Short mmCIF file of C-alpha atoms in Angstrom, two decimals:
data_model
loop_
_atom_site.label_atom_id
_atom_site.label_comp_id
_atom_site.label_asym_id
_atom_site.label_seq_id
_atom_site.Cartn_x
_atom_site.Cartn_y
_atom_site.Cartn_z
CA LEU A 122 8.24 1.88 27.08
CA LEU A 123 10.96 4.51 26.78
CA THR A 124 8.65 7.10 28.31
CA ALA A 125 7.96 4.79 31.25
CA SER A 126 11.69 4.19 31.73
CA LYS A 127 12.18 7.94 32.33
CA GLU A 128 9.62 8.16 35.13
CA LYS A 129 10.77 8.54 38.72
CA GLN A 130 8.45 5.75 39.82
CA ARG A 131 8.99 3.53 36.78
CA PRO A 132 7.17 0.18 36.79
CA PHE A 133 10.27 -1.87 35.90
CA ASP A 134 14.03 -1.94 36.44
CA VAL A 135 14.97 -4.62 33.90
CA LEU A 136 13.93 -5.01 30.26
CA MET A 137 14.30 -8.54 28.87
CA VAL A 138 13.90 -9.35 25.15
CA ASP A 139 14.15 -12.78 23.59
CA GLU A 140 16.44 -11.53 20.83
CA GLY A 141 17.74 -8.20 19.62
CA SER A 142 15.50 -8.06 16.57
CA ARG A 143 12.44 -8.03 18.89
CA LEU A 144 13.66 -4.69 20.19
CA THR A 145 14.46 -3.20 16.77
CA ARG A 146 15.95 -4.23 13.44
CA LYS A 147 17.80 -0.94 12.98
CA LEU A 148 21.34 -0.64 14.35
CA LYS A 149 20.92 3.09 14.93
CA ASP A 150 17.74 2.54 16.96
CA ALA A 151 19.28 -0.34 18.93
CA LEU A 152 22.17 1.87 20.09
CA THR A 153 19.86 4.77 20.90
CA ILE A 154 17.46 2.63 22.94
CA ALA A 155 20.32 0.95 24.80
CA ASP A 156 21.86 4.34 25.66
CA ILE A 157 18.53 5.77 26.89
CA LEU A 158 17.82 2.76 29.09
CA GLN A 159 21.34 2.78 30.50
CA PHE A 160 21.15 6.51 31.25
CA TYR A 161 17.95 6.07 33.25
CA GLY A 162 19.28 3.05 35.11
CA VAL A 163 17.25 0.35 33.35
CA ARG A 164 19.07 -2.92 32.81
CA LEU A 165 18.72 -4.44 29.32
CA VAL A 166 19.03 -8.20 28.83
CA ILE A 167 19.01 -9.94 25.43
CA VAL A 168 18.27 -13.55 26.31
CA ASN A 169 19.29 -15.58 23.25
CA ARG A 170 22.70 -13.84 23.09
CA LYS A 171 23.17 -13.83 26.86
CA LEU A 172 23.88 -10.11 26.74
CA ASP A 173 23.52 -7.91 29.78
CA SER A 174 23.93 -4.14 29.80
CA ASP A 175 25.89 -4.51 33.05
CA ASP A 176 28.64 -6.17 30.97
CA PRO A 177 31.45 -3.68 30.07
CA ASN A 178 31.51 -5.10 26.50
CA PHE A 179 27.76 -4.73 26.05
CA HIS A 180 27.96 -1.69 23.75
CA ASN A 181 30.42 -3.33 21.37
CA LEU A 182 28.49 -6.61 21.31
CA ILE A 183 25.11 -5.00 20.67
CA THR A 184 26.68 -3.06 17.80
CA LEU A 185 27.77 -6.30 16.13
CA ILE A 186 24.42 -7.99 16.77
CA GLY A 187 22.56 -4.92 15.50
CA MET A 188 24.51 -5.04 12.24
CA VAL A 189 23.56 -8.70 11.75
CA ASP A 190 19.87 -8.07 12.57
CA GLU A 191 19.73 -5.14 10.16
CA GLN A 192 21.30 -7.20 7.37
CA ASN A 193 18.89 -10.10 8.01
CA SER A 194 15.96 -7.68 7.81
CA GLU A 195 17.11 -6.42 4.41
CA LEU A 196 17.66 -9.98 3.15
CA MET A 197 14.19 -10.98 4.31
CA ARG A 198 12.67 -8.04 2.43
CA HIS A 199 14.34 -9.25 -0.77
CA ARG A 200 13.26 -12.86 -0.14
CA VAL A 201 9.64 -11.81 0.35
CA ARG A 202 9.68 -9.77 -2.86
CA ARG A 203 11.28 -12.65 -4.77
CA GLY A 204 8.59 -15.02 -3.50
CA GLN A 205 5.82 -12.60 -4.43
CA VAL A 206 7.25 -12.14 -7.93
CA GLY A 207 7.38 -15.94 -8.31
CA ARG A 208 3.72 -16.20 -7.34
CA ALA A 209 2.78 -13.45 -9.78
CA ARG A 210 4.58 -15.23 -12.63
CA LYS A 211 2.54 -18.35 -11.90
CA GLY A 212 -0.63 -16.31 -12.21
CA HIS A 213 -1.28 -16.32 -8.47
CA LYS A 214 -2.40 -13.35 -6.41
CA PRO A 215 0.65 -11.66 -4.86
CA GLY A 216 -1.07 -8.76 -3.12
CA GLY A 217 -3.98 -7.95 -0.84
CA ARG A 218 -7.68 -7.44 -1.51
CA CYS A 219 -9.06 -5.71 -4.57
CA TYR A 220 -12.60 -4.48 -5.13
CA GLY A 221 -14.39 -6.60 -7.72
CA TYR A 222 -12.66 -9.85 -6.81
CA LYS A 223 -12.57 -12.50 -4.15
CA SER A 224 -9.58 -14.66 -3.32
CA VAL A 225 -9.77 -18.40 -4.00
CA SER A 226 -7.10 -20.95 -3.11
CA VAL A 227 -5.24 -22.99 -5.75
CA MET A 228 -4.78 -26.54 -4.50
CA ASN A 229 -1.81 -28.73 -5.40
CA VAL A 230 -2.91 -32.37 -5.13
CA GLU A 231 0.56 -33.62 -6.06
CA HIS A 232 2.08 -32.18 -2.88
CA PRO A 233 -0.14 -33.11 0.06
CA GLU A 234 0.40 -31.67 3.51
CA LEU A 235 1.22 -33.81 6.54
CA THR A 236 -2.51 -34.10 7.22
CA GLY A 237 -3.03 -35.72 3.80
CA ARG A 238 -4.94 -32.78 2.37
CA ALA A 239 -3.82 -31.08 -0.82
CA ALA A 240 -1.36 -28.26 -0.22
CA ILE A 241 -2.30 -24.70 -1.14
CA ASP A 242 -0.13 -23.58 -4.05
CA GLY A 243 -1.31 -19.99 -3.91
CA TYR A 244 -4.37 -17.82 -4.44
CA LYS A 245 -6.04 -16.47 -7.55
CA TRP A 246 -8.38 -13.61 -8.26
CA GLN A 247 -11.96 -14.64 -8.97
CA VAL A 248 -14.47 -12.08 -10.24
CA TYR A 249 -17.07 -11.24 -7.59
CA GLU A 250 -20.10 -10.37 -9.69
CA PRO A 251 -21.98 -8.05 -7.24
CA GLN A 252 -18.95 -5.75 -7.08
CA ALA A 253 -18.03 -6.29 -10.73
CA ALA A 254 -21.45 -4.97 -11.74
CA VAL A 255 -20.75 -1.77 -9.78
CA LEU A 256 -17.39 -1.40 -11.54
CA ARG A 257 -18.93 -1.78 -15.00
CA ARG A 258 -21.53 0.81 -14.09
CA ILE A 259 -18.85 3.28 -12.95
CA PHE A 260 -16.96 2.85 -16.21
CA ARG A 261 -20.11 3.21 -18.33
CA LEU A 262 -21.27 6.33 -16.47
CA TYR A 263 -17.91 8.02 -16.94
CA ALA A 264 -17.60 6.97 -20.61
CA ASP A 265 -21.09 8.38 -21.24
CA GLY A 266 -20.09 11.79 -19.91
CA LEU A 267 -20.89 11.80 -16.19
CA SER A 268 -18.25 13.51 -14.06
CA VAL A 269 -16.37 11.78 -11.26
CA SER A 270 -18.09 13.92 -8.63
CA ASP A 271 -21.53 13.07 -10.06
CA ILE A 272 -20.65 9.36 -10.00
CA VAL A 273 -19.63 9.67 -6.34
CA THR A 274 -22.88 11.47 -5.50
CA THR A 275 -24.94 8.82 -7.29
CA LEU A 276 -23.27 5.86 -5.58
CA ASN A 277 -23.46 7.43 -2.13
CA ARG A 278 -27.09 8.46 -2.61
CA GLU A 279 -28.03 4.88 -3.53
CA GLY A 280 -26.18 3.53 -0.48
CA ILE A 281 -23.85 1.26 -2.45
CA PRO A 282 -20.99 0.08 -0.17
CA ALA A 283 -17.71 1.67 -1.24
CA ALA A 284 -14.57 -0.16 -2.28
CA SER A 285 -12.58 0.98 0.75
CA PRO A 286 -13.48 -0.67 4.09
CA PRO A 287 -14.02 1.62 7.10
CA ARG A 288 -10.82 2.27 9.04
CA ILE A 289 -12.25 2.78 12.50
CA ALA A 290 -15.32 0.60 12.97
CA PRO A 291 -17.68 -1.49 10.87
CA GLY A 292 -20.40 0.49 9.20
CA ARG A 293 -21.33 2.16 5.96
CA THR A 294 -18.49 3.09 3.64
CA TRP A 295 -18.45 6.17 1.41
CA TRP A 296 -17.26 6.72 -2.13
CA SER A 297 -14.86 9.55 -2.91
CA ALA A 298 -13.49 11.19 -6.06
CA SER A 299 -9.97 9.82 -5.46
CA LEU A 300 -11.34 6.29 -5.07
CA VAL A 301 -13.33 6.45 -8.31
CA LYS A 302 -10.32 7.87 -10.19
CA ARG A 303 -8.11 5.01 -8.96
CA ILE A 304 -10.71 2.52 -10.17
CA LEU A 305 -10.93 4.13 -13.61
CA LYS A 306 -7.13 3.83 -14.00
CA ASN A 307 -6.74 0.28 -12.63
CA GLU A 308 -5.56 -1.98 -15.48
CA LYS A 309 -6.32 -5.05 -13.38
CA TYR A 310 -9.97 -4.77 -14.42
CA THR A 311 -8.97 -5.54 -18.03
CA GLY A 312 -7.32 -8.80 -16.93
CA LYS A 313 -3.82 -7.30 -17.00
CA LEU A 314 -2.23 -7.96 -13.63
CA ILE A 315 0.86 -5.99 -12.63
CA TYR A 316 2.98 -6.61 -9.56
CA GLY A 317 5.76 -4.36 -8.32
CA LYS A 318 4.54 -0.98 -9.57
CA THR A 319 5.38 0.59 -6.22
CA SER A 320 7.67 0.02 -3.25
CA GLN A 321 7.31 1.19 0.33
CA TYR A 322 10.08 2.76 2.39
CA ILE A 323 10.32 3.96 5.97
CA HIS A 324 11.24 7.64 6.21
CA PRO A 325 14.44 7.85 8.30
CA GLU A 326 13.31 11.00 10.14
CA THR A 327 9.55 10.69 10.55
CA GLY A 328 9.23 6.89 10.65
CA LYS A 329 6.25 7.10 8.28
CA THR A 330 5.79 4.74 5.33
CA VAL A 331 6.42 6.38 1.94
CA THR A 332 5.22 4.78 -1.30
CA ARG A 333 7.27 5.34 -4.46
CA LYS A 334 6.63 4.24 -8.03
CA ASN A 335 9.14 1.74 -9.42
CA ASP A 336 10.67 1.82 -12.86
CA SER A 337 8.62 -0.20 -15.34
CA SER A 338 11.58 -2.59 -15.79
CA LEU A 339 10.88 -3.87 -12.25
CA TRP A 340 7.22 -4.65 -12.92
CA THR A 341 5.96 -8.21 -13.31
CA THR A 342 3.08 -8.25 -15.81
CA PHE A 343 0.88 -11.11 -16.97
CA ASP A 344 -2.57 -11.53 -18.50
CA ASP A 345 -5.39 -13.36 -16.76
CA PRO A 346 -8.47 -13.51 -19.03
CA ASP A 347 -10.55 -14.93 -16.17
CA ALA A 348 -9.93 -11.75 -14.17
CA ARG A 349 -11.28 -9.43 -16.87
CA ILE A 350 -14.22 -7.27 -15.75
CA ILE A 351 -14.06 -4.31 -18.17
CA PRO A 352 -14.04 -4.94 -21.95
CA ASP A 353 -11.36 -3.25 -24.07
CA GLU A 354 -13.84 -1.00 -25.89
CA LEU A 355 -15.18 0.47 -22.63
CA TRP A 356 -11.70 0.73 -21.11
CA ASN A 357 -10.39 2.66 -24.14
CA ARG A 358 -13.34 5.08 -24.10
CA VAL A 359 -12.72 5.83 -20.43
CA GLN A 360 -8.97 6.32 -20.88
CA GLU A 361 -9.52 8.67 -23.83
CA ARG A 362 -11.89 10.81 -21.79
CA LEU A 363 -9.52 10.79 -18.80
CA ASN A 364 -6.72 12.05 -21.04
CA VAL A 365 -8.94 14.80 -22.48
CA VAL A 366 -10.09 15.93 -19.03
CA ASN A 367 -6.54 15.84 -17.63
CA GLU A 368 -5.22 17.88 -20.54
CA LYS A 369 -7.99 20.42 -20.13
CA MET A 370 -7.33 20.71 -16.40
CA LYS A 371 -3.62 21.11 -17.04
CA ARG A 372 -4.24 24.01 -19.42
CA TYR A 373 -6.66 25.55 -16.92
CA ARG A 374 -4.13 25.34 -14.08
CA ILE A 375 -1.39 26.91 -16.22
CA ALA A 376 -3.75 29.66 -17.34
CA ALA A 377 -4.82 30.27 -13.76
CA LEU A 378 -1.19 30.70 -12.70
CA ASN A 379 -0.52 33.09 -15.58
CA ARG A 380 -3.43 35.34 -14.73
CA ALA A 381 -3.01 35.16 -10.96
CA GLY A 382 -1.30 38.54 -10.82
CA ARG A 383 -3.56 40.41 -13.25
CA ARG A 384 -7.17 39.74 -12.35
CA ASP A 385 -8.71 42.98 -13.60
CA TYR A 386 -12.43 42.21 -13.58
CA LEU A 387 -14.96 40.83 -11.15
CA PHE A 388 -15.55 37.56 -13.05
CA SER A 389 -11.99 37.04 -14.35
CA GLY A 390 -11.22 33.31 -14.30
CA LEU A 391 -14.85 32.41 -13.69
CA LEU A 392 -16.44 33.06 -17.08
CA GLU A 393 -15.31 31.55 -20.36
CA CYS A 394 -16.17 32.72 -23.87
CA CYS A 395 -17.64 29.96 -26.07
#
């Protein structure tokens, strides 16, 4: 829209928005957009506030409105998180999809809707056995000594649909090493559900979404025995092997850095004495 406003033969002369938050919820962006449109001769009208960029007080008024919209956006973010935490404490599903489960509604017959049907109190995870069987197999293969890359090769060779849906178009999905590693570390499969491990932020310069891990004090944790797919014995075997492999790889990386400047022989760093 801003690019079109800069064209000599632009397709519009007036931009009308129902309210300021439909344009942007950031005060900084609201002022920037208003200045760009004004510079290129495009009139900006905010309908619900009856604001018009032809008004001499427009810049001051949009500043005040932008501050309110930005504050409302932050309050809404906190309200959404509070509601999700409340659902998690009730044992309901607060997040999106997860491989190995399907989402089922929890009905509240004591609070019917206007139509007379029972209201939906929330959603719970229910084990989806076809995918759960694949998860158990992944854990068993790794616990028995198969590498992550070999597990990926096996699953892809057998044509088993991967946990991640295709991003572009429907079709076959592919397993990857990072996907299998995430599965092997996911405590949800032991029936331990955790909400709030991460938070997402918008980078102020790039506009991209950045995910950061929260302090454990902000996590909401509860047990759901019905959601258990992996038994404790198998889970512990897998975690022990993951720790051993990670420790070995850490030592290898440190050793590789130490010998980076003194590789004296043809097979240095490739052969290991046993």
